[in-house]
Short mmCIF file of C-alpha atoms in Angstrom, two decimals:
data_model
loop_
_atom_site.label_atom_id
_atom_site.label_comp_id
_atom_site.label_asym_id
_atom_site.label_seq_id
_atom_site.Cartn_x
_atom_site.Cartn_y
_atom_site.Cartn_z
CA MET A 1 15.31 -15.99 -12.11
CA VAL A 2 15.05 -19.20 -14.00
CA THR A 3 11.58 -19.69 -15.03
CA GLU A 4 9.66 -23.76 -15.24
CA SER A 5 10.12 -22.82 -19.08
CA ASP A 6 14.11 -23.23 -19.21
CA ILE A 7 14.53 -26.26 -17.15
CA PRO A 8 12.94 -29.41 -19.03
CA PRO A 9 10.77 -31.27 -17.08
CA GLU A 10 12.71 -34.49 -16.43
CA GLU A 11 14.72 -32.12 -13.97
CA ARG A 12 12.91 -30.14 -13.30
CA VAL A 13 11.51 -31.98 -9.81
CA ALA A 14 14.77 -32.49 -8.55
CA PHE A 15 15.69 -29.18 -9.44
CA GLU A 16 13.14 -27.18 -7.21
CA GLU A 17 13.50 -29.79 -4.56
CA TYR A 18 17.35 -28.54 -4.41
CA VAL A 19 15.91 -24.39 -4.65
CA ALA A 20 14.30 -25.09 -1.92
CA ARG A 21 16.97 -27.10 0.66
CA VAL A 22 18.82 -24.53 -1.09
CA GLU A 23 17.94 -21.59 0.34
CA GLY A 24 19.80 -19.25 3.73
CA THR A 25 23.00 -20.92 2.08
CA ASN A 26 25.75 -19.63 -0.08
CA ILE A 27 24.87 -22.11 -2.88
CA SER A 28 22.56 -19.89 -6.02
CA ALA A 29 18.94 -20.87 -5.51
CA GLN A 30 19.11 -19.83 -9.71
CA THR A 31 22.26 -22.53 -10.98
CA LEU A 32 22.48 -24.74 -7.59
CA LEU A 33 25.98 -24.01 -7.66
CA ALA A 34 28.70 -22.76 -5.92
CA THR A 35 30.88 -20.06 -6.53
CA ASP A 36 33.32 -21.32 -3.85
CA TYR A 37 34.32 -23.87 -6.12
CA LEU A 38 35.98 -20.79 -8.48
CA ASN A 39 38.96 -20.20 -4.83
CA HIS A 40 40.40 -23.73 -6.34
CA PHE A 41 41.58 -21.66 -9.71
CA ASN A 42 42.08 -18.02 -7.72
CA GLU A 43 44.65 -19.96 -5.95
CA ILE A 44 46.70 -21.41 -8.35
CA VAL A 45 46.92 -17.83 -10.60
CA MET A 46 48.03 -16.22 -7.33
CA LEU A 47 50.93 -18.53 -7.21
CA LEU A 48 51.08 -18.21 -11.03
CA ASP A 49 51.39 -14.05 -10.94
CA MET A 50 54.17 -14.67 -8.29
CA ILE A 51 56.28 -16.51 -10.75
CA PRO A 52 57.72 -13.25 -12.44
CA ASP A 53 59.45 -12.00 -9.08
CA MET A 54 59.99 -15.93 -7.36
CA PRO A 55 60.92 -17.95 -10.78
CA ASP A 56 61.03 -20.70 -8.23
CA MET A 57 57.37 -20.85 -7.23
CA ILE A 58 56.93 -22.48 -10.33
CA GLU A 59 57.13 -26.24 -8.18
CA GLU A 60 54.35 -24.79 -6.09
CA CYS A 61 52.20 -24.42 -9.60
CA LYS A 62 53.63 -27.50 -11.10
CA MET A 63 51.70 -29.64 -7.94
CA TRP A 64 48.14 -27.82 -7.94
CA ALA A 65 46.20 -30.59 -10.40
CA PRO A 66 42.03 -29.99 -10.87
CA LYS A 67 39.77 -30.73 -9.41
CA SER A 68 35.89 -31.74 -9.95
CA TYR A 69 33.23 -30.10 -8.58
CA GLN A 70 32.33 -32.54 -6.25
CA GLU A 71 35.32 -33.00 -5.21
CA HIS A 72 36.19 -29.90 -4.17
CA PHE A 73 33.62 -29.17 -1.77
CA ALA A 74 34.23 -32.71 -0.68
CA ASP A 75 37.65 -31.36 0.37
CA SER A 76 36.80 -27.97 1.73
CA THR A 77 35.49 -26.77 5.12
CA PHE A 78 32.06 -25.28 2.68
CA LYS A 79 30.14 -24.85 5.81
CA ASP A 80 27.49 -26.82 3.00
CA LYS A 81 29.82 -28.44 1.22
CA GLN A 82 27.63 -32.27 1.09
CA LEU A 83 24.36 -29.65 0.10
CA ALA A 84 26.86 -28.10 -2.42
CA VAL A 85 27.65 -32.13 -4.01
CA GLU A 86 24.48 -33.16 -3.71
CA ALA A 87 22.52 -30.46 -5.79
CA TYR A 88 25.51 -30.54 -8.11
CA GLU A 89 23.74 -33.61 -9.69
CA ARG A 90 20.48 -31.20 -9.84
CA VAL A 91 22.21 -28.96 -11.85
CA PRO A 92 19.61 -28.01 -15.30
CA THR A 93 21.44 -29.01 -17.37
CA LYS A 94 20.99 -25.31 -19.58
CA PHE A 95 23.52 -24.55 -16.90
CA ARG A 96 25.45 -27.41 -15.97
CA ARG A 97 26.78 -27.98 -19.82
CA PRO A 98 29.01 -23.81 -20.08
CA PHE A 99 29.63 -24.52 -16.84
CA GLU A 100 32.01 -27.56 -17.31
CA GLU A 101 32.66 -26.91 -20.65
CA THR A 102 34.25 -23.16 -18.89
CA ILE A 103 35.80 -25.19 -16.41
CA ASN A 104 38.09 -27.28 -18.81
CA HIS A 105 39.09 -24.80 -20.90
CA LEU A 106 40.53 -23.50 -17.67
CA ASN A 107 42.13 -26.55 -16.59
CA THR A 108 43.87 -26.48 -19.86
CA LEU A 109 44.58 -23.40 -20.14
CA ILE A 110 46.20 -23.41 -16.29
CA LEU A 111 48.30 -26.97 -17.27
CA GLY A 112 49.37 -25.77 -20.22
CA GLY A 113 50.04 -22.57 -19.63
CA VAL A 114 51.97 -24.42 -16.50
CA VAL A 115 54.40 -25.90 -18.31
CA LYS A 116 55.06 -23.38 -21.14
CA LEU A 117 56.06 -21.31 -18.15
CA GLU A 118 58.63 -24.32 -16.22
CA GLU A 119 60.41 -24.06 -19.85
CA GLU A 120 60.12 -20.56 -20.26
CA ILE A 121 62.35 -20.82 -16.60
CA VAL A 122 64.50 -23.48 -17.46
CA ALA A 123 65.99 -22.99 -21.01
CA GLY A 124 66.65 -19.32 -18.98
CA ALA A 125 64.30 -17.25 -21.37
CA ASP A 126 63.88 -13.50 -21.14
CA PRO A 127 62.25 -12.88 -17.99
CA GLY A 128 60.39 -10.66 -20.10
CA LEU A 129 58.94 -12.92 -21.69
CA THR A 130 57.68 -14.70 -18.96
CA THR A 131 56.55 -12.35 -17.24
CA GLU A 132 54.13 -11.54 -20.80
CA HIS A 133 53.13 -15.02 -20.66
CA VAL A 134 52.45 -15.31 -16.70
CA LYS A 135 50.18 -11.85 -17.64
CA ALA A 136 48.56 -13.00 -20.99
CA ILE A 137 47.59 -16.39 -18.79
CA SER A 138 46.13 -14.96 -15.78
CA ARG A 139 44.04 -12.50 -17.74
CA ALA A 140 42.67 -15.88 -19.48
CA ALA A 141 42.02 -17.51 -16.40
CA GLN A 142 39.99 -14.07 -14.38
CA ALA A 143 37.75 -14.51 -18.05
CA LEU A 144 36.97 -18.55 -17.95
CA MET A 145 36.64 -17.51 -14.05
CA ASP A 146 34.39 -14.49 -14.39
CA CYS A 147 32.70 -16.70 -17.19
CA ALA A 148 31.85 -19.25 -14.54
CA ASN A 149 30.96 -16.95 -12.28
CA ALA A 150 28.12 -15.85 -14.43
CA ILE A 151 26.96 -19.07 -14.93
CA ILE A 152 26.69 -19.89 -11.58
CA HIS A 153 24.46 -16.66 -11.61
CA GLY A 154 22.52 -17.88 -14.04
CA SER A 155 23.98 -16.80 -17.09
CA ASP A 156 24.00 -19.94 -19.73
CA ARG A 157 27.03 -18.95 -21.68
CA ALA A 158 30.65 -20.43 -22.14
CA MET A 159 33.24 -18.58 -23.94
CA ALA A 160 34.14 -19.70 -27.27
CA GLN A 161 37.90 -21.13 -27.92
CA VAL A 162 38.72 -18.21 -29.96
CA GLU A 163 37.67 -15.62 -27.49
CA ILE A 164 39.39 -17.06 -25.71
CA ASP A 165 42.83 -17.47 -27.97
CA GLY A 166 42.44 -13.88 -28.48
CA LEU A 167 42.87 -13.45 -24.50
CA LEU A 168 46.34 -15.35 -24.75
CA GLY A 169 47.46 -13.83 -27.98
CA GLY A 170 50.30 -14.62 -28.98
CA THR A 171 51.78 -16.96 -26.12
#
């Protein structure tokens, strides 16, 4: 649980106001973040995972674009979407900074992965190699989503670039 000393005084009043407002919703009262945002990334990972069997799925993957937390909720059917957008402005820096850093890594990984996979497919690369690259990208994306999920539930640690690179191996 977040203690009073965890949040700087200049952030505390707004945070505490929204903690009361998110009670009974799917927005974490500990961080004011919602896991529903991760659905945006789950969708692209599912599409990427189809590429080894259906290489033409790369076209679907190319249509995916990053969305900010606020953009995701503005476009979603999430019951408390307006509250999620408003609460995001009150997320304490100790959670918001690592969350945004993790999301930036995730966006970079996915966008770069799609470009790399398309290049391989167009070049007629060995399907086994493409399969291995899809697995590495998916594994790294899942680790980043797990990290983001942990932050949503109160962790204040993002993954270091060296950890992400280790997950990708030589891809």
